[in-house]
Amino acid sequence: MFAAPWVCRSCARSLRRVGISRSIRRASTETPVNLPPALLDRARRLAAEHQQLSAALAKDFDAKTAKRAGEISRVADALRQFEKAREALRELHGLLESNDAELRELAQDDLEATNAQLADSSRELSIALTPKHPFADMPCLLEIRPGPGGTEGRFFADSLFHMYRAYCSNKGYRTRVVKYEASDSDGQTGSEGEIALQEAVLEIQEPGAYGLFRGEAGMHRVQRVPATEKSGRTHTSAVAVWVLPSFPENSTSESEADWDNPESDFYINPAEVRSETMRARGAGGQHVNKTESAVRLTHIPTGTTVSMQDSRSQQRNREEAWRLLRSRIAQQRREAREEQARQLRSSVLANSQITRGDKIRTYQYQQDRCTDHRSGLDAHNLPDVLRGGETLGKIMESVQTWLINKDIQALIADEEAAAAARKEGK
Amino acid sequence: MPRLPPALFWRARREVSPLAAQLLPACRDLQSAANELRWIREHVRATPSPVPEGLRVWQLVERRGRGIPLQYVLGTQPFGDLEIKCRPGVLIPRHETEAYTLYLASLLAKEQPAAGSSSSSSSSTLSILDLCTGTGCIPLLLLQALLRRPPSPRPSHITVHGIDISPRAIRLARANLAHNTALRLLPPPSPPSASASPSPSYSATFTRASIFSPTLLPTLQSLSPGGWDVLTANPPYISPEGFARSTARAVRNHEPRLALVPPPAEPPPLLRQEDTFYARLLHMAQHLRPKRVVLEVGGWAQAVRVVRMALRGYAGGGGGEIARLYPTVEIWRDEPAGVAGDGTGDREGGGEVVEVAGREVRVRGVGDGRVVYLCR
């Protein structure tokens, strides 16, 4: 009666899975194949500037000019590639109209490859055109804080902390724990031996870490059955991750990373910072011997406070607090500026904008799934993600791609607005 | 000391750990109990031993819980970038001392007095004398800070010399020099060399002596023929009544009285017992004529008294000699470099000034009066 022998459903499913990689589903990430004319204009202008600069450099060397030339050389290269691909395509189209049947066939074969090349180079060009994030070359500080709610969020904050640390050690990035403050509970731990974290700051000392990790900032949501839950209900809690640029300790005096320079985002006027050592009033000096070494810094204009009490040395605490304060202020200034730029280009990207308060990723334990809400990527190997394995790397990569696409869109919007303004001016 | 509510012990046991509850009687609040427990654990983890870690943590917590200062329990106290060893019988370095020592180091690094002062050799050497040195923390931290950021013009050689009456203190100060050299926080001492090395050479010595001994002054003069550049001292400055009433219990029960309370003066006292050391120190300053004198004091009232002694003279001597010698007289507060929230603290320009003995005395920083500073 049956064409095939009966197989139970779970067996059938396991058979079907063999050899099929289903762990990752990619959401569509559209690439603009046809570059908008505004962007192309900008690329041409930059390429012309590059030519000028290289001519000037050939005559006499100047560090500043060389730096600028290096920055835009990528655009010039990408534009050259793009033009070449377009030229090839035009030639092919010419061949297609020829009378020779053999030639037409050959051209037809080449057409697809050339089209792909053109798409690649146009994408390369638009990436080269997007301005690099000014902090992208810096090391970063990863701040992890549980959202409001019970201990479950704190346990998960600890899991995230270990996830990022493991990821960094897998990738070979040097890290340092700046702050790891827990409600040091001996008895109570999470389902995987996590401790209840209050706040942790992890410094990733790799140059360029900010660029790699800036997509991680936002609310991370977890859905699982906590260890403390008796009746097996799934809880949802959230953990906030902030990514701050870190001021490298032994820096060369780059304009962005020089905190003595009042132009820099990292500059803080010491007169605007109130420093408190949280010591009780009353006699000091020889009268008491306090072990308390906590330091609290308040940046008065913005009301940002940083407190540090990890080390027994007050000196060390103060240095760490200053570093953290600088990073936070720099990030705030940067965000304020980005907000301004966003308002200028008004509604174009308003819906795709994800701010700090929105959830960016969900870790679903029951379904063994980790979803990034921006790139739309579903990864189905949660343990590997939490071990900081390759799956996490894939998720982070997808977010990078998403960020780049977003930047390109913003750039196009900006350029079109600028072009319109120019036209009006004429 | 107010009684701690039992609920606090419950909270410590439930939210932190039973060990934290054991630390509470000494620490008095939950946050510092949690911190100290963490530091004890870190210390145990950092020092290998055949004894199991849990047992060692328990032993240390038990000792700390009995009220022994954490610095004696762990054996060290961070002081600036240095790690200072602490042993019973020698005063533990305080945060306030750290703050003004670092401030003094930044002053020394910033402004070296112009050439043309009385001693011509001072431009190539810098000599620091610390009296009542205890663990040796002040001269060692000054040394470390100055070796890292040498003042300009750069001295070719830095001499530091510490004096204390207690043989234990001298042993500990020498051990601290060796300890910090072994940790590479200080380079090894070196004799003055003619060759231009990246950092100046230095020598550090500690000797036992009573500062009241009549032979000390000639000895010190012969030790540094060019004169001393800096004189620092953290002498005992607590009155017997203050020792009984205002000191913390850990200080009273476990730290040496010798380092805290001056002995009663032998002739009928013309000045308060807690000020006896300052009379002698000012007398020594008058004869040694160091460029800068830094004396730690125990609060605002004592700071004003010491300034008055320096300017007006004191029982048995002085009388304006110091006032003529040192045009700059300042009082530093707990954090000399600090700024108050309302901006009343010191910055360049204005700032707080008090009038003592008919002279305007500059006050720096925030907190209680901590240091009397003389400079010429």
Short mmCIF file of N, CA and C in Angstrom, two decimals, chain A residues 51-109:
data_model
loop_
_atom_site.label_atom_id
_atom_site.label_comp_id
_atom_site.label_asym_id
_atom_site.label_seq_id
_atom_site.Cartn_x
_atom_site.Cartn_y
_atom_site.Cartn_z
N GLN A 51 44.24 62.63 -6.80
CA GLN A 51 45.23 62.84 -7.85
C GLN A 51 46.06 64.10 -7.55
N GLN A 52 45.35 65.14 -7.16
CA GLN A 52 46.02 66.39 -6.80
C GLN A 52 47.04 66.18 -5.68
N LEU A 53 46.56 65.47 -4.64
CA LEU A 53 47.40 65.27 -3.46
C LEU A 53 48.63 64.45 -3.82
N SER A 54 48.44 63.40 -4.65
CA SER A 54 49.61 62.58 -4.96
C SER A 54 50.60 63.37 -5.79
N ALA A 55 50.06 64.26 -6.62
CA ALA A 55 50.98 65.12 -7.38
C ALA A 55 51.77 66.02 -6.43
N ALA A 56 51.06 66.56 -5.41
CA ALA A 56 51.73 67.43 -4.45
C ALA A 56 52.76 66.65 -3.66
N LEU A 57 52.41 65.40 -3.33
CA LEU A 57 53.32 64.58 -2.53
C LEU A 57 54.57 64.23 -3.31
N ALA A 58 54.43 64.06 -4.61
CA ALA A 58 55.59 63.73 -5.42
C ALA A 58 56.61 64.86 -5.35
N LYS A 59 56.11 66.10 -5.23
CA LYS A 59 57.03 67.24 -5.15
C LYS A 59 57.70 67.33 -3.79
N ASP A 60 56.90 67.49 -2.74
CA ASP A 60 57.53 67.45 -1.42
C ASP A 60 56.59 66.78 -0.42
N PHE A 61 57.23 66.08 0.52
CA PHE A 61 56.45 65.24 1.44
C PHE A 61 55.93 66.05 2.61
N ASP A 62 54.65 65.83 2.89
CA ASP A 62 54.07 66.49 4.05
C ASP A 62 53.18 65.47 4.76
N ALA A 63 53.39 65.30 6.07
CA ALA A 63 52.73 64.21 6.80
C ALA A 63 51.21 64.34 6.72
N LYS A 64 50.72 65.55 6.80
CA LYS A 64 49.28 65.76 6.83
C LYS A 64 48.65 65.38 5.48
N THR A 65 49.31 65.85 4.42
CA THR A 65 48.82 65.55 3.07
C THR A 65 48.85 64.04 2.85
N ALA A 66 49.93 63.42 3.29
CA ALA A 66 50.08 61.98 3.09
C ALA A 66 48.96 61.24 3.79
N LYS A 67 48.60 61.72 4.98
CA LYS A 67 47.55 61.05 5.74
C LYS A 67 46.21 61.14 4.99
N ARG A 68 45.92 62.33 4.52
CA ARG A 68 44.67 62.55 3.79
C ARG A 68 44.64 61.70 2.52
N ALA A 69 45.78 61.67 1.84
CA ALA A 69 45.86 60.90 0.60
C ALA A 69 45.64 59.42 0.89
N GLY A 70 46.23 58.95 2.00
CA GLY A 70 46.05 57.56 2.38
C GLY A 70 44.59 57.25 2.65
N GLU A 71 43.91 58.21 3.27
CA GLU A 71 42.51 57.99 3.61
C GLU A 71 41.63 57.83 2.37
N ILE A 72 41.90 58.68 1.38
CA ILE A 72 40.99 58.64 0.23
C ILE A 72 41.53 57.77 -0.89
N SER A 73 42.69 57.15 -0.70
CA SER A 73 43.24 56.33 -1.77
C SER A 73 42.32 55.14 -2.03
N ARG A 74 41.64 54.66 -0.96
CA ARG A 74 40.75 53.52 -1.13
C ARG A 74 39.59 53.88 -2.06
N VAL A 75 39.09 55.09 -1.90
CA VAL A 75 38.00 55.55 -2.76
C VAL A 75 38.48 55.59 -4.21
N ALA A 76 39.68 56.14 -4.40
CA ALA A 76 40.20 56.28 -5.75
C ALA A 76 40.37 54.90 -6.39
N ASP A 77 40.92 53.96 -5.63
CA ASP A 77 41.11 52.60 -6.14
C ASP A 77 39.78 51.98 -6.52
N ALA A 78 38.82 52.12 -5.57
CA ALA A 78 37.52 51.49 -5.80
C ALA A 78 36.84 52.10 -7.03
N LEU A 79 37.01 53.40 -7.18
CA LEU A 79 36.39 54.07 -8.33
C LEU A 79 37.00 53.56 -9.63
N ARG A 80 38.34 53.36 -9.59
CA ARG A 80 39.01 52.86 -10.79
C ARG A 80 38.45 51.49 -11.16
N GLN A 81 38.32 50.63 -10.15
CA GLN A 81 37.77 49.29 -10.39
C GLN A 81 36.37 49.39 -10.99
N PHE A 82 35.58 50.28 -10.40
CA PHE A 82 34.19 50.43 -10.82
C PHE A 82 34.11 50.88 -12.27
N GLU A 83 34.95 51.86 -12.59
CA GLU A 83 34.93 52.38 -13.96
C GLU A 83 35.34 51.29 -14.94
N LYS A 84 36.34 50.50 -14.50
CA LYS A 84 36.83 49.44 -15.37
C LYS A 84 35.71 48.44 -15.67
N ALA A 85 35.01 48.05 -14.58
CA ALA A 85 33.92 47.07 -14.73
C ALA A 85 32.84 47.64 -15.65
N ARG A 86 32.56 48.94 -15.48
CA ARG A 86 31.51 49.53 -16.30
C ARG A 86 31.92 49.59 -17.77
N GLU A 87 33.19 49.89 -17.96
CA GLU A 87 33.73 49.94 -19.32
C GLU A 87 33.60 48.57 -19.98
N ALA A 88 34.00 47.55 -19.19
CA ALA A 88 33.93 46.18 -19.73
C ALA A 88 32.50 45.83 -20.11
N LEU A 89 31.57 46.25 -19.27
CA LEU A 89 30.16 45.95 -19.52
C LEU A 89 29.68 46.62 -20.80
N ARG A 90 30.12 47.87 -20.98
CA ARG A 90 29.70 48.59 -22.16
C ARG A 90 30.22 47.90 -23.42
N GLU A 91 31.49 47.46 -23.32
CA GLU A 91 32.08 46.76 -24.46
C GLU A 91 31.30 45.50 -24.78
N LEU A 92 30.94 44.76 -23.72
CA LEU A 92 30.19 43.52 -23.91
C LEU A 92 28.86 43.80 -24.60
N HIS A 93 28.20 44.87 -24.15
CA HIS A 93 26.93 45.21 -24.77
C HIS A 93 27.12 45.52 -26.25
N GLY A 94 28.26 46.18 -26.56
CA GLY A 94 28.58 46.47 -27.95
C GLY A 94 28.74 45.18 -28.74
N LEU A 95 29.43 44.18 -28.13
CA LEU A 95 29.66 42.91 -28.79
C LEU A 95 28.35 42.16 -29.03
N LEU A 96 27.46 42.31 -28.06
CA LEU A 96 26.19 41.59 -28.17
C LEU A 96 25.41 42.01 -29.41
N GLU A 97 25.63 43.26 -29.80
CA GLU A 97 24.90 43.74 -30.97
C GLU A 97 25.62 43.43 -32.28
N SER A 98 26.78 42.77 -32.20
CA SER A 98 27.53 42.51 -33.43
C SER A 98 26.86 41.40 -34.22
N ASN A 99 27.34 41.26 -35.43
CA ASN A 99 26.70 40.30 -36.34
C ASN A 99 27.23 38.89 -36.14
N ASP A 100 28.45 38.78 -35.63
CA ASP A 100 29.10 37.48 -35.50
C ASP A 100 28.42 36.67 -34.40
N ALA A 101 27.86 35.53 -34.75
CA ALA A 101 27.12 34.72 -33.77
C ALA A 101 28.05 34.18 -32.68
N GLU A 102 29.27 33.77 -33.09
CA GLU A 102 30.22 33.20 -32.13
C GLU A 102 30.61 34.23 -31.08
N LEU A 103 30.87 35.44 -31.58
CA LEU A 103 31.25 36.53 -30.70
C LEU A 103 30.14 36.85 -29.71
N ARG A 104 28.92 36.83 -30.24
CA ARG A 104 27.75 37.10 -29.38
C ARG A 104 27.68 36.09 -28.26
N GLU A 105 27.95 34.84 -28.59
CA GLU A 105 27.90 33.78 -27.59
C GLU A 105 28.92 34.01 -26.49
N LEU A 106 30.13 34.32 -26.93
CA LEU A 106 31.21 34.57 -25.97
C LEU A 106 30.84 35.71 -25.02
N ALA A 107 30.30 36.76 -25.62
CA ALA A 107 29.92 37.93 -24.83
C ALA A 107 28.85 37.55 -23.81
N GLN A 108 27.91 36.71 -24.27
CA GLN A 108 26.85 36.27 -23.39
C GLN A 108 27.41 35.54 -22.17
N ASP A 109 28.46 34.71 -22.42
CA ASP A 109 29.10 33.98 -21.32
C ASP A 109 29.73 34.94 -20.32
#
